[in-house]
Amino acid sequence: MANSPTGDSMTDRLVRVLETFTPARTVQTTAEIGRRAGLPSSSAHRIVAELVDAGLLERDESRGIRVGMRLWELSTRSSHALRLRQAALPFMERIQARVREHTQLAILEQDEALFLERLSAPESGANITRIAGRLPLHASSSGLVLLAHAEPEVRERVLAGRLLPLTRATIVDPGALRRTLDDIRVRGHVVAPGYIEDVSTGLAVPVRDGAGTVVAALSVVLPREAPTEPALAELHRAARDIEKALR
Amino acid sequence: MANSPTGDSMTDRLVRVLETFTPARTVQTTAEIGRRAGLPSSSAHRIVAELVDAGLLERDESRGIRVGMRLWELSTRSSHALRLRQAALPFMERIQARVREHTQLAILEQDEALFLERLSAPESGANITRIAGRLPLHASSSGLVLLAHAEPEVRERVLAGRLLPLTRATIVDPGALRRTLDDIRVRGHVVAPGYIEDVSTGLAVPVRDGAGTVVAALSVVLPREAPTEPALAELHRAARDIEKALR
């Protein structure tokens, strides 16, 4: 689209406006959006007004601006990930009903684990995952499974990058991480005790499409001291059932 | 954003591009997008390339274009509807486990019922609802509940508009529709036999926020001949529990 005097395209500006909205910041004023998106005040007012007219942003009762339902609708109704999520949901519910802990579905997106779905029992323990939230590939159980089965160039890029610790248990040594990924491909699952939060253990298995390509990771977050075998058995069983549904 | 020679804004063009993607058309070529969005070929190529660069669209393995996961992520992570959907999901699962038929959550959006969530058992019967899909307010059970509790100007606009029949049972007489809406407000639910499809009956109840405003409709789609009382009891119970969770 047409470029502004500073050379950024209108699409860039639109993305910067949308990126100012986060789970912790769902309503903003136009001035706040403009400041956080690095836009001059007049541009911010014009862009926000256009996006409100199109329904991509909405004004709430107190004239704050939030992301519009129309944007969710347009992004969701033709999403290929929605098919995966719909195929997985009945089996995620079965895990959740039996294990009664957080049950999650994630895909690899721009070198991170992006969470498509999360089911939680009211009594479930701590869990920092959010739907449409992300976690690092080297630290989360879902991310480790996705990384173990990623294209070699993605794996090498992550192994060569900064491996930041989230806890003292997070694997930050590239050699140890490479051995963990090899081990995941052999065992078909990962157990990640305390890698993301000290109090919890992540368990994850791969989910494959009809061609055998890993397209997602299915995971459960348990309290750190909980036994892992029953949940792993449920994860493996659900992954097989989702794979059948995807064929 | 900057206007094109034909006077439409870049936001308009972006929305027109996104609107060419539907549940039945998730992958398109750039030429198809341009034709369906009414854009000149050069504009279509430039806009699609920019949207791919920004991650809002993606190229698949065979160079087709589809809606990007980044757009889903940006639209979902700060969505106010996601909070409603997350609060409702455990209770929708309870209905689905007991009634074993399609269980749905819808909101009022631009004079239609927009479906945020749908849970279906493998053995459930016919149902045309889709997540991020829409149904007319006057015909669907969810739409009737939303219309009964809508702002008076929305209700009068729909009553004065064209009430198209989807089946022979759809209410298309404004007077009969007005009486049905009055009845929904008195009874607290609607039973809609065959209004959308001859073979099924929709049941719906309102869901209120902490201030008592109806923010959603919770519904079940049964085979036409099934008894309605057990499902209605589950719907009323779930609506009360969701309302508690929203407070």
CSV table of C-alpha atoms in Angstrom, one decimal:
chain,number,residue,atom,x,y,z
A,1,MET,CA,0.0,0.0,0.0
A,2,ALA,CA,1.0,3.6,-0.3
A,3,ASN,CA,4.1,4.7,1.7
A,4,SER,CA,4.1,7.4,4.3
A,5,PRO,CA,6.8,10.2,4.3
A,6,THR,CA,8.9,8.1,6.7
A,7,GLY,CA,8.9,5.2,4.2
A,8,ASP,CA,6.8,2.6,6.2
A,9,SER,CA,3.9,1.1,4.3
A,10,MET,CA,0.3,1.4,5.4
A,11,THR,CA,0.4,-2.3,6.2
A,12,ASP,CA,3.3,-1.8,8.5
A,13,ARG,CA,1.4,1.0,10.3
A,14,LEU,CA,-1.7,-1.2,10.6
A,15,VAL,CA,0.3,-4.1,12.1
A,16,ARG,CA,2.0,-1.6,14.5
A,17,VAL,CA,-1.5,-0.4,15.6
A,18,LEU,CA,-2.7,-3.9,16.2
A,19,GLU,CA,0.4,-4.9,18.0
A,20,THR,CA,-0.2,-2.2,20.7
A,21,PHE,CA,-3.1,-4.4,21.9
A,22,THR,CA,-2.1,-7.2,24.3
A,23,PRO,CA,-3.8,-9.5,26.8
A,24,ALA,CA,-2.9,-7.0,29.5
A,25,ARG,CA,-4.0,-3.9,27.4
A,26,THR,CA,-7.3,-4.6,25.6
A,27,VAL,CA,-8.6,-1.0,25.7
A,28,GLN,CA,-6.6,2.1,24.8
A,29,THR,CA,-7.2,5.7,23.8
A,30,THR,CA,-6.2,6.8,20.3
A,31,ALA,CA,-3.4,8.9,21.8
A,32,GLU,CA,-2.0,5.8,23.6
A,33,ILE,CA,-2.2,3.8,20.4
A,34,GLY,CA,-0.4,6.5,18.4
A,35,ARG,CA,2.3,6.8,21.0
A,36,ARG,CA,2.9,3.1,21.3
A,37,ALA,CA,2.8,2.6,17.5
A,38,GLY,CA,5.2,5.5,16.9
A,39,LEU,CA,2.7,7.4,14.8
A,40,PRO,CA,2.1,11.1,14.6
A,41,SER,CA,-1.1,12.2,16.3
A,42,SER,CA,-2.9,13.1,13.1
A,43,SER,CA,-2.0,9.8,11.4
A,44,ALA,CA,-3.1,7.9,14.5
A,45,HIS,CA,-6.5,9.6,14.6
A,46,ARG,CA,-7.0,9.0,10.9
A,47,ILE,CA,-6.0,5.3,10.9
A,48,VAL,CA,-7.9,4.5,14.1
A,49,ALA,CA,-11.1,6.2,12.6
A,50,GLU,CA,-10.7,4.2,9.4
A,51,LEU,CA,-10.2,0.9,11.3
A,52,VAL,CA,-13.3,1.7,13.5
A,53,ASP,CA,-15.3,2.4,10.4
A,54,ALA,CA,-14.3,-1.0,8.9
A,55,GLY,CA,-15.1,-2.8,12.2
A,56,LEU,CA,-11.5,-3.9,12.7
A,57,LEU,CA,-11.3,-1.8,15.8
A,58,GLU,CA,-14.3,-0.8,18.0
A,59,ARG,CA,-15.1,2.0,20.5
A,60,ASP,CA,-16.4,0.7,23.8
A,61,GLU,CA,-19.0,2.5,26.0
A,62,SER,CA,-16.4,4.9,27.5
A,63,ARG,CA,-14.9,5.7,24.0
A,64,GLY,CA,-11.9,3.5,24.6
A,65,ILE,CA,-10.6,1.6,21.5
A,66,ARG,CA,-10.5,-2.2,21.4
A,67,VAL,CA,-9.9,-4.9,18.8
A,68,GLY,CA,-13.1,-5.5,16.8
A,69,MET,CA,-15.0,-8.7,16.6
A,70,ARG,CA,-14.9,-8.3,12.8
A,71,LEU,CA,-11.2,-8.8,12.8
A,72,TRP,CA,-11.5,-12.0,14.9
A,73,GLU,CA,-14.2,-13.2,12.5
A,74,LEU,CA,-12.2,-12.6,9.4
A,75,SER,CA,-9.1,-14.1,10.8
A,76,THR,CA,-10.8,-17.2,12.2
A,77,ARG,CA,-13.4,-18.2,9.7
A,78,SER,CA,-10.9,-19.3,7.0
A,79,SER,CA,-8.1,-20.3,9.3
A,80,HIS,CA,-6.4,-23.6,8.5
A,81,ALA,CA,-5.4,-23.8,12.2
A,82,LEU,CA,-9.1,-23.8,13.1
A,83,ARG,CA,-9.5,-27.2,11.4
A,84,LEU,CA,-6.7,-28.6,13.5
A,85,ARG,CA,-8.1,-27.1,16.7
A,86,GLN,CA,-11.6,-28.4,15.9
A,87,ALA,CA,-10.2,-31.9,15.3
A,88,ALA,CA,-8.3,-31.8,18.5
A,89,LEU,CA,-10.9,-30.4,20.8
A,90,PRO,CA,-13.0,-33.5,21.7
A,91,PHE,CA,-9.8,-35.4,22.5
A,92,MET,CA,-8.4,-32.5,24.5
A,93,GLU,CA,-11.6,-32.5,26.5
A,94,ARG,CA,-11.1,-36.2,27.2
A,95,ILE,CA,-7.6,-35.6,28.5
A,96,GLN,CA,-8.9,-32.7,30.6
A,97,ALA,CA,-11.7,-34.8,32.0
A,98,ARG,CA,-9.4,-37.6,33.1
A,99,VAL,CA,-6.2,-35.7,34.1
A,100,ARG,CA,-8.0,-32.6,35.3
A,101,GLU,CA,-5.0,-30.4,34.6
A,102,HIS,CA,-4.3,-27.8,31.9
A,103,THR,CA,-4.4,-29.3,28.4
A,104,GLN,CA,-3.0,-27.3,25.5
A,105,LEU,CA,-2.5,-27.4,21.7
A,106,ALA,CA,0.4,-25.4,20.1
A,107,ILE,CA,1.9,-24.9,16.7
A,108,LEU,CA,5.3,-23.6,15.5
A,109,GLU,CA,5.0,-20.0,14.4
A,110,GLN,CA,7.9,-17.6,13.7
A,111,ASP,CA,10.4,-19.7,15.9
A,112,GLU,CA,8.0,-19.8,18.9
A,113,ALA,CA,5.3,-22.1,20.2
A,114,LEU,CA,1.9,-20.4,19.5
A,115,PHE,CA,-1.0,-21.7,21.6
A,116,LEU,CA,-4.2,-22.4,19.7
A,117,GLU,CA,-6.2,-23.8,22.6
A,118,ARG,CA,-6.1,-24.3,26.3
A,119,LEU,CA,-8.6,-26.2,28.6
A,120,SER,CA,-8.3,-25.8,32.3
A,121,ALA,CA,-10.1,-27.2,35.3
A,122,PRO,CA,-11.0,-24.7,37.9
A,123,GLU,CA,-8.8,-26.5,40.4
A,124,SER,CA,-5.8,-26.8,38.0
A,125,GLY,CA,-2.5,-25.4,39.3
A,126,ALA,CA,-0.3,-22.5,38.0
A,127,ASN,CA,0.0,-22.1,34.2
A,128,ILE,CA,1.3,-19.0,32.3
A,129,THR,CA,0.0,-20.2,28.9
A,130,ARG,CA,-2.7,-18.1,27.2
A,131,ILE,CA,-4.7,-18.8,24.0
A,132,ALA,CA,-3.0,-16.9,21.2
A,133,GLY,CA,0.0,-16.5,23.6
A,134,ARG,CA,3.5,-17.7,22.9
A,135,LEU,CA,6.4,-19.5,24.7
A,136,PRO,CA,10.0,-20.1,23.7
A,137,LEU,CA,10.7,-23.3,21.7
A,138,HIS,CA,13.7,-24.3,23.9
A,139,ALA,CA,11.8,-23.9,27.3
A,140,SER,CA,8.2,-25.1,27.0
A,141,SER,CA,7.4,-28.8,26.6
A,142,SER,CA,5.2,-27.9,23.5
A,143,GLY,CA,8.1,-25.9,22.1
A,144,LEU,CA,10.6,-28.7,22.6
A,145,VAL,CA,8.4,-31.2,20.7
A,146,LEU,CA,7.9,-28.7,17.9
A,147,LEU,CA,11.6,-27.9,17.8
A,148,ALA,CA,12.6,-31.6,17.8
A,149,HIS,CA,10.5,-32.1,14.6
A,150,ALA,CA,11.1,-28.7,13.0
A,151,GLU,CA,12.9,-28.1,9.7
A,152,PRO,CA,16.7,-28.5,10.3
A,153,GLU,CA,17.2,-24.8,9.5
A,154,VAL,CA,14.7,-23.7,12.2
A,155,ARG,CA,16.4,-26.1,14.7
A,156,GLU,CA,19.9,-24.8,13.9
A,157,ARG,CA,18.8,-21.2,14.1
A,158,VAL,CA,17.3,-21.7,17.6
A,159,LEU,CA,20.3,-23.7,18.7
A,160,ALA,CA,22.6,-20.9,17.5
A,161,GLY,CA,20.5,-18.2,19.1
A,162,ARG,CA,20.2,-17.0,22.7
A,163,LEU,CA,18.7,-19.7,24.9
A,164,LEU,CA,17.4,-17.6,27.8
A,165,PRO,CA,16.6,-19.3,31.1
A,166,LEU,CA,13.1,-18.9,32.5
A,167,THR,CA,14.0,-20.9,35.6
A,168,ARG,CA,17.2,-22.6,36.9
A,169,ALA,CA,15.9,-25.8,35.2
A,170,THR,CA,15.5,-24.4,31.6
A,171,ILE,CA,18.0,-26.0,29.2
A,172,VAL,CA,20.3,-23.2,28.0
A,173,ASP,CA,23.3,-25.3,26.8
A,174,PRO,CA,23.1,-25.9,23.0
A,175,GLY,CA,24.7,-29.4,23.3
A,176,ALA,CA,22.3,-30.5,26.1
A,177,LEU,CA,19.4,-29.1,24.1
A,178,ARG,CA,20.4,-31.0,21.0
A,179,ARG,CA,20.6,-34.2,23.0
A,180,THR,CA,17.1,-33.5,24.5
A,181,LEU,CA,15.7,-33.0,21.0
A,182,ASP,CA,17.2,-36.3,19.8
A,183,ASP,CA,15.7,-38.0,22.8
A,184,ILE,CA,12.3,-36.5,22.1
A,185,ARG,CA,12.4,-38.0,18.5
A,186,VAL,CA,13.3,-41.4,20.0
A,187,ARG,CA,10.8,-41.5,22.9
A,188,GLY,CA,7.9,-39.6,21.1
A,189,HIS,CA,7.4,-37.3,24.1
A,190,VAL,CA,9.1,-34.8,26.4
A,191,VAL,CA,8.9,-34.4,30.2
A,192,ALA,CA,9.9,-30.8,31.1
A,193,PRO,CA,10.1,-30.5,34.9
A,194,GLY,CA,10.3,-26.8,36.0
A,195,TYR,CA,11.6,-25.5,32.7
A,196,ILE,CA,9.0,-22.7,32.5
A,197,GLU,CA,7.9,-22.4,36.1
A,198,ASP,CA,9.5,-24.0,39.2
A,199,VAL,CA,6.1,-25.3,40.4
A,200,SER,CA,5.0,-27.2,37.3
A,201,THR,CA,6.0,-30.0,34.9
A,202,GLY,CA,5.1,-29.8,31.2
A,203,LEU,CA,4.5,-33.0,29.2
A,204,ALA,CA,4.1,-32.9,25.4
A,205,VAL,CA,3.7,-35.2,22.4
A,206,PRO,CA,3.7,-34.5,18.7
A,207,VAL,CA,0.5,-34.5,16.5
A,208,ARG,CA,1.1,-35.5,12.8
A,209,ASP,CA,-1.0,-34.8,9.7
A,210,GLY,CA,-2.0,-37.5,7.1
A,211,ALA,CA,1.5,-37.2,5.5
A,212,GLY,CA,3.3,-37.9,8.8
A,213,THR,CA,4.5,-34.3,9.3
A,214,VAL,CA,4.3,-32.9,12.8
A,215,VAL,CA,1.8,-30.1,12.7
A,216,ALA,CA,1.2,-29.4,16.4
A,217,ALA,CA,2.2,-30.3,20.0
A,218,LEU,CA,-0.4,-31.6,22.5
A,219,SER,CA,0.6,-30.9,26.1
A,220,VAL,CA,-0.5,-31.1,29.8
A,221,VAL,CA,0.9,-29.0,32.6
A,222,LEU,CA,1.0,-30.8,35.9
A,223,PRO,CA,2.0,-29.7,39.4
A,224,ARG,CA,5.7,-30.4,39.7
A,225,GLU,CA,5.3,-33.4,42.1
A,226,ALA,CA,2.5,-35.2,40.2
A,227,PRO,CA,3.1,-38.6,38.6
A,228,THR,CA,3.6,-38.2,34.8
A,229,GLU,CA,2.8,-41.7,33.5
A,230,PRO,CA,-1.1,-41.5,33.5
A,231,ALA,CA,-1.0,-38.1,31.7
A,232,LEU,CA,1.5,-39.3,29.1
A,233,ALA,CA,-0.6,-42.3,28.3
A,234,GLU,CA,-3.6,-40.0,27.8
A,235,LEU,CA,-1.5,-37.7,25.6
A,236,HIS,CA,-0.3,-40.5,23.4
A,237,ARG,CA,-3.8,-41.9,23.0
A,238,ALA,CA,-5.3,-38.5,22.2
A,239,ALA,CA,-2.6,-37.7,19.6
A,240,ARG,CA,-3.4,-41.0,17.8
A,241,ASP,CA,-7.1,-40.1,17.8
A,242,ILE,CA,-6.5,-36.6,16.5
A,243,GLU,CA,-4.3,-38.0,13.7
A,244,LYS,CA,-7.1,-40.3,12.7
A,245,ALA,CA,-9.5,-37.3,12.7
A,246,LEU,CA,-7.1,-35.3,10.5
A,247,ARG,CA,-6.9,-38.0,7.9
B,1,MET,CA,-4.8,5.7,5.4
B,2,ALA,CA,-4.0,7.2,2.0
B,3,ASN,CA,-6.7,7.0,-0.6
B,4,SER,CA,-6.4,5.3,-4.0
B,5,PRO,CA,-7.3,7.0,-7.3
B,6,THR,CA,-10.8,5.4,-7.0
B,7,GLY,CA,-11.3,7.0,-3.6
B,8,ASP,CA,-11.4,3.9,-1.4
B,9,SER,CA,-9.1,4.0,1.6
B,10,MET,CA,-6.3,1.4,2.1
B,11,THR,CA,-8.2,0.1,5.1
B,12,ASP,CA,-11.2,-0.6,2.8
B,13,ARG,CA,-8.9,-2.4,0.4
B,14,LEU,CA,-7.4,-4.5,3.2
B,15,VAL,CA,-10.9,-5.5,4.4
B,16,ARG,CA,-12.0,-6.4,0.9
B,17,VAL,CA,-8.9,-8.6,0.5
B,18,LEU,CA,-9.6,-10.4,3.8
B,19,GLU,CA,-13.3,-10.7,3.0
B,20,THR,CA,-12.4,-12.8,-0.1
B,21,PHE,CA,-11.4,-15.6,2.3
B,22,THR,CA,-14.3,-17.7,3.5
B,23,PRO,CA,-14.7,-21.1,5.2
B,24,ALA,CA,-15.2,-22.7,1.8
B,25,ARG,CA,-12.3,-20.7,0.2
B,26,THR,CA,-9.3,-20.8,2.5
B,27,VAL,CA,-6.6,-20.7,-0.2
B,28,GLN,CA,-6.6,-18.4,-3.3
B,29,THR,CA,-4.1,-17.1,-5.9
B,30,THR,CA,-3.3,-13.5,-5.9
B,31,ALA,CA,-5.2,-13.1,-9.1
B,32,GLU,CA,-8.3,-14.6,-7.6
B,33,ILE,CA,-8.0,-12.3,-4.5
B,34,GLY,CA,-7.6,-9.3,-6.8
B,35,ARG,CA,-10.6,-10.2,-8.9
B,36,ARG,CA,-12.9,-11.0,-6.0
B,37,ALA,CA,-11.8,-7.8,-4.1
B,38,GLY,CA,-12.3,-5.7,-7.2
B,39,LEU,CA,-8.6,-4.5,-7.3
B,40,PRO,CA,-6.4,-3.9,-10.3
B,41,SER,CA,-3.8,-6.6,-10.8
B,42,SER,CA,-0.9,-4.4,-9.9
B,43,SER,CA,-2.6,-3.2,-6.7
B,44,ALA,CA,-3.5,-6.8,-5.7
B,45,HIS,CA,0.0,-8.0,-6.1
B,46,ARG,CA,1.4,-5.1,-4.1
B,47,ILE,CA,-1.1,-5.4,-1.3
B,48,VAL,CA,-0.9,-9.2,-1.0
B,49,ALA,CA,3.0,-9.0,-1.0
B,50,GLU,CA,2.8,-6.5,1.8
B,51,LEU,CA,0.4,-8.5,3.8
B,52,VAL,CA,2.5,-11.6,3.4
B,53,ASP,CA,5.6,-9.7,4.6
B,54,ALA,CA,3.7,-8.6,7.7
B,55,GLY,CA,2.4,-12.2,8.3
B,56,LEU,CA,-1.3,-11.2,8.0
B,57,LEU,CA,-1.4,-13.5,4.9
B,58,GLU,CA,0.8,-16.6,4.3
B,59,ARG,CA,1.9,-18.5,1.2
B,60,ASP,CA,1.3,-22.2,1.5
B,61,GLU,CA,3.6,-25.0,0.1
B,62,SER,CA,2.0,-24.6,-3.4
B,63,ARG,CA,2.3,-20.8,-3.4
B,64,GLY,CA,-1.4,-20.3,-2.7
B,65,ILE,CA,-2.3,-17.5,-0.3
B,66,ARG,CA,-4.2,-18.1,2.9
B,67,VAL,CA,-5.0,-16.0,6.1
B,68,GLY,CA,-1.9,-15.9,8.4
B,69,MET,CA,-1.7,-17.1,11.9
B,70,ARG,CA,-0.3,-13.7,12.9
B,71,LEU,CA,-3.7,-12.1,12.1
B,72,TRP,CA,-5.5,-14.7,14.2
B,73,GLU,CA,-3.1,-14.1,17.0
B,74,LEU,CA,-3.4,-10.3,17.0
B,75,SER,CA,-7.2,-10.5,16.8
B,76,THR,CA,-7.5,-13.1,19.5
B,77,ARG,CA,-5.0,-12.2,22.2
B,78,SER,CA,-6.7,-9.0,23.2
B,79,SER,CA,-10.3,-9.9,22.3
B,80,HIS,CA,-12.9,-9.1,24.9
B,81,ALA,CA,-15.0,-11.9,23.5
B,82,LEU,CA,-12.3,-14.4,24.4
B,83,ARG,CA,-12.9,-13.8,28.1
B,84,LEU,CA,-16.6,-14.6,27.6
B,85,ARG,CA,-15.7,-17.7,25.6
B,86,GLN,CA,-13.2,-18.9,28.2
B,87,ALA,CA,-15.7,-18.3,31.0
B,88,ALA,CA,-18.3,-20.2,29.1
B,89,LEU,CA,-16.3,-23.2,27.9
B,90,PRO,CA,-16.2,-25.4,31.0
B,91,PHE,CA,-20.0,-25.1,31.3
B,92,MET,CA,-20.5,-25.7,27.5
B,93,GLU,CA,-18.5,-28.9,28.0
B,94,ARG,CA,-20.8,-29.9,30.8
B,95,ILE,CA,-23.9,-29.4,28.6
B,96,GLN,CA,-22.2,-31.2,25.7
B,97,ALA,CA,-21.2,-34.2,27.9
B,98,ARG,CA,-24.8,-34.5,29.2
B,99,VAL,CA,-26.9,-33.6,26.2
B,100,ARG,CA,-24.4,-34.9,23.6
B,101,GLU,CA,-25.7,-32.5,20.9
B,102,HIS,CA,-24.2,-29.3,19.4
B,103,THR,CA,-23.6,-26.6,22.1
B,104,GLN,CA,-23.0,-23.1,20.9
B,105,LEU,CA,-22.2,-19.6,22.1
B,106,ALA,CA,-23.2,-16.5,20.1
B,107,ILE,CA,-23.0,-12.7,20.4
B,108,LEU,CA,-24.9,-10.0,18.6
B,109,GLU,CA,-22.7,-8.4,15.9
B,110,GLN,CA,-23.8,-6.1,13.1
B,111,ASP,CA,-27.5,-7.3,13.3
B,112,GLU,CA,-26.5,-11.0,13.1
B,113,ALA,CA,-25.7,-13.8,15.5
B,114,LEU,CA,-21.9,-14.4,15.4
B,115,PHE,CA,-20.9,-17.8,16.8
B,116,LEU,CA,-17.8,-17.7,19.1
B,117,GLU,CA,-17.7,-21.4,19.9
B,118,ARG,CA,-19.3,-24.6,19.0
B,119,LEU,CA,-18.8,-28.0,20.6
B,120,SER,CA,-20.1,-31.1,18.8
B,121,ALA,CA,-20.2,-34.8,19.7
B,122,PRO,CA,-19.2,-37.1,16.8
B,123,GLU,CA,-22.7,-38.6,16.8
B,124,SER,CA,-24.5,-35.2,16.8
B,125,GLY,CA,-27.0,-34.5,14.0
B,126,ALA,CA,-27.1,-31.8,11.3
B,127,ASN,CA,-26.0,-28.3,12.2
B,128,ILE,CA,-25.0,-25.5,9.8
B,129,THR,CA,-23.4,-23.3,12.5
B,130,ARG,CA,-19.6,-22.7,12.2
B,131,ILE,CA,-17.2,-21.0,14.6
B,132,ALA,CA,-16.9,-17.4,13.3
B,133,GLY,CA,-19.9,-18.0,11.2
B,134,ARG,CA,-23.2,-16.0,11.3
B,135,LEU,CA,-26.9,-16.7,11.3
B,136,PRO,CA,-29.9,-14.3,10.9
B,137,LEU,CA,-31.3,-12.9,14.2
B,138,HIS,CA,-34.9,-13.7,13.3
B,139,ALA,CA,-34.3,-17.3,12.4
B,140,SER,CA,-31.8,-18.9,14.7
B,141,SER,CA,-32.6,-19.7,18.4
B,142,SER,CA,-29.4,-17.8,19.4
B,143,GLY,CA,-30.4,-14.8,17.2
B,144,LEU,CA,-33.9,-14.7,18.6
B,145,VAL,CA,-32.6,-14.6,22.2
B,146,LEU,CA,-30.1,-11.8,21.3
B,147,LEU,CA,-32.8,-9.9,19.4
B,148,ALA,CA,-35.3,-10.2,22.3
B,149,HIS,CA,-32.7,-8.5,24.5
B,150,ALA,CA,-31.2,-6.1,22.0
B,151,GLU,CA,-31.4,-2.3,22.1
B,152,PRO,CA,-34.8,-1.2,20.9
B,153,GLU,CA,-33.4,0.4,17.7
B,154,VAL,CA,-31.7,-2.8,16.7
B,155,ARG,CA,-35.0,-4.7,17.3
B,156,GLU,CA,-37.1,-2.2,15.3
B,157,ARG,CA,-34.5,-2.2,12.4
B,158,VAL,CA,-34.7,-6.0,12.1
B,159,LEU,CA,-38.5,-6.0,12.4
B,160,ALA,CA,-38.7,-3.4,9.7
B,161,GLY,CA,-36.3,-5.2,7.4
B,162,ARG,CA,-36.7,-8.2,5.2
B,163,LEU,CA,-37.4,-11.4,7.2
B,164,LEU,CA,-36.2,-14.1,4.8
B,165,PRO,CA,-37.5,-17.7,5.4
B,166,LEU,CA,-34.8,-20.4,5.7
B,167,THR,CA,-37.5,-23.1,6.0
B,168,ARG,CA,-41.3,-23.1,6.0
B,169,ALA,CA,-41.2,-22.8,9.8
B,170,THR,CA,-39.0,-19.6,10.0
B,171,ILE,CA,-41.0,-16.7,11.5
B,172,VAL,CA,-41.3,-14.0,8.7
B,173,ASP,CA,-44.3,-12.0,9.9
B,174,PRO,CA,-43.2,-8.9,11.9
B,175,GLY,CA,-46.2,-9.2,14.3
B,176,ALA,CA,-45.6,-12.8,15.0
B,177,LEU,CA,-41.9,-12.2,15.5
B,178,ARG,CA,-42.6,-9.3,17.9
B,179,ARG,CA,-44.8,-11.7,20.0
B,180,THR,CA,-42.1,-14.3,20.0
B,181,LEU,CA,-39.6,-11.9,21.3
B,182,ASP,CA,-42.0,-10.7,24.1
B,183,ASP,CA,-42.5,-14.4,24.9
B,184,ILE,CA,-38.7,-15.0,25.1
B,185,ARG,CA,-38.3,-12.2,27.6
B,186,VAL,CA,-41.0,-13.7,29.8
B,187,ARG,CA,-40.0,-17.3,29.6
B,188,GLY,CA,-36.2,-16.8,29.6
B,189,HIS,CA,-35.6,-19.1,26.6
B,190,VAL,CA,-36.7,-19.9,23.1
B,191,VAL,CA,-37.6,-23.2,21.4
B,192,ALA,CA,-37.1,-22.9,17.6
B,193,PRO,CA,-38.3,-26.1,15.9
B,194,GLY,CA,-37.2,-26.2,12.2
B,195,TYR,CA,-36.6,-22.5,11.9
B,196,ILE,CA,-33.1,-23.0,10.4
B,197,GLU,CA,-33.2,-26.6,9.1
B,198,ASP,CA,-36.3,-28.8,8.9
B,199,VAL,CA,-34.5,-31.6,10.8
B,200,SER,CA,-33.4,-29.8,13.9
B,201,THR,CA,-34.7,-27.7,16.8
B,202,GLY,CA,-32.7,-24.9,18.3
B,203,LEU,CA,-32.9,-24.0,22.0
B,204,ALA,CA,-31.3,-20.9,23.5
B,205,VAL,CA,-31.1,-18.9,26.7
B,206,PRO,CA,-29.5,-15.5,27.4
B,207,VAL,CA,-26.2,-15.0,29.3
B,208,ARG,CA,-25.9,-11.8,31.3
B,209,ASP,CA,-22.9,-9.9,32.5
B,210,GLY,CA,-22.4,-8.5,36.0
B,211,ALA,CA,-24.6,-5.5,35.3
B,212,GLY,CA,-27.5,-7.7,34.1
B,213,THR,CA,-27.0,-6.9,30.4
B,214,VAL,CA,-27.5,-9.8,28.0
B,215,VAL,CA,-24.0,-10.3,26.3
B,216,ALA,CA,-24.5,-13.7,24.6
B,217,ALA,CA,-26.8,-16.5,23.8
B,218,LEU,CA,-26.1,-20.1,24.8
B,219,SER,CA,-27.8,-22.7,22.6
B,220,VAL,CA,-28.2,-26.4,21.8
B,221,VAL,CA,-29.2,-27.9,18.5
B,222,LEU,CA,-31.3,-31.1,18.9
B,223,PRO,CA,-32.7,-33.5,16.3
B,224,ARG,CA,-36.3,-32.2,15.6
B,225,GLU,CA,-38.1,-35.0,17.4
B,226,ALA,CA,-35.9,-35.0,20.6
B,227,PRO,CA,-37.4,-33.9,24.0
B,228,THR,CA,-36.4,-30.3,24.9
B,229,GLU,CA,-36.8,-30.2,28.6
B,230,PRO,CA,-33.6,-31.9,29.7
B,231,ALA,CA,-31.5,-29.7,27.4
B,232,LEU,CA,-33.4,-26.5,28.5
B,233,ALA,CA,-32.6,-27.4,32.1
B,234,GLU,CA,-28.9,-27.8,31.3
B,235,LEU,CA,-28.9,-24.5,29.4
B,236,HIS,CA,-30.5,-22.5,32.2
B,237,ARG,CA,-28.1,-24.1,34.8
B,238,ALA,CA,-25.0,-23.3,32.6
B,239,ALA,CA,-26.1,-19.7,31.9
B,240,ARG,CA,-26.3,-19.1,35.7
B,241,ASP,CA,-22.9,-20.7,36.2
B,242,ILE,CA,-21.3,-18.6,33.4
B,243,GLU,CA,-22.9,-15.4,34.8
B,244,LYS,CA,-21.3,-16.3,38.2
B,245,ALA,CA,-17.9,-16.8,36.5
B,246,LEU,CA,-18.2,-13.4,34.6
B,247,ARG,CA,-18.8,-11.5,37.8
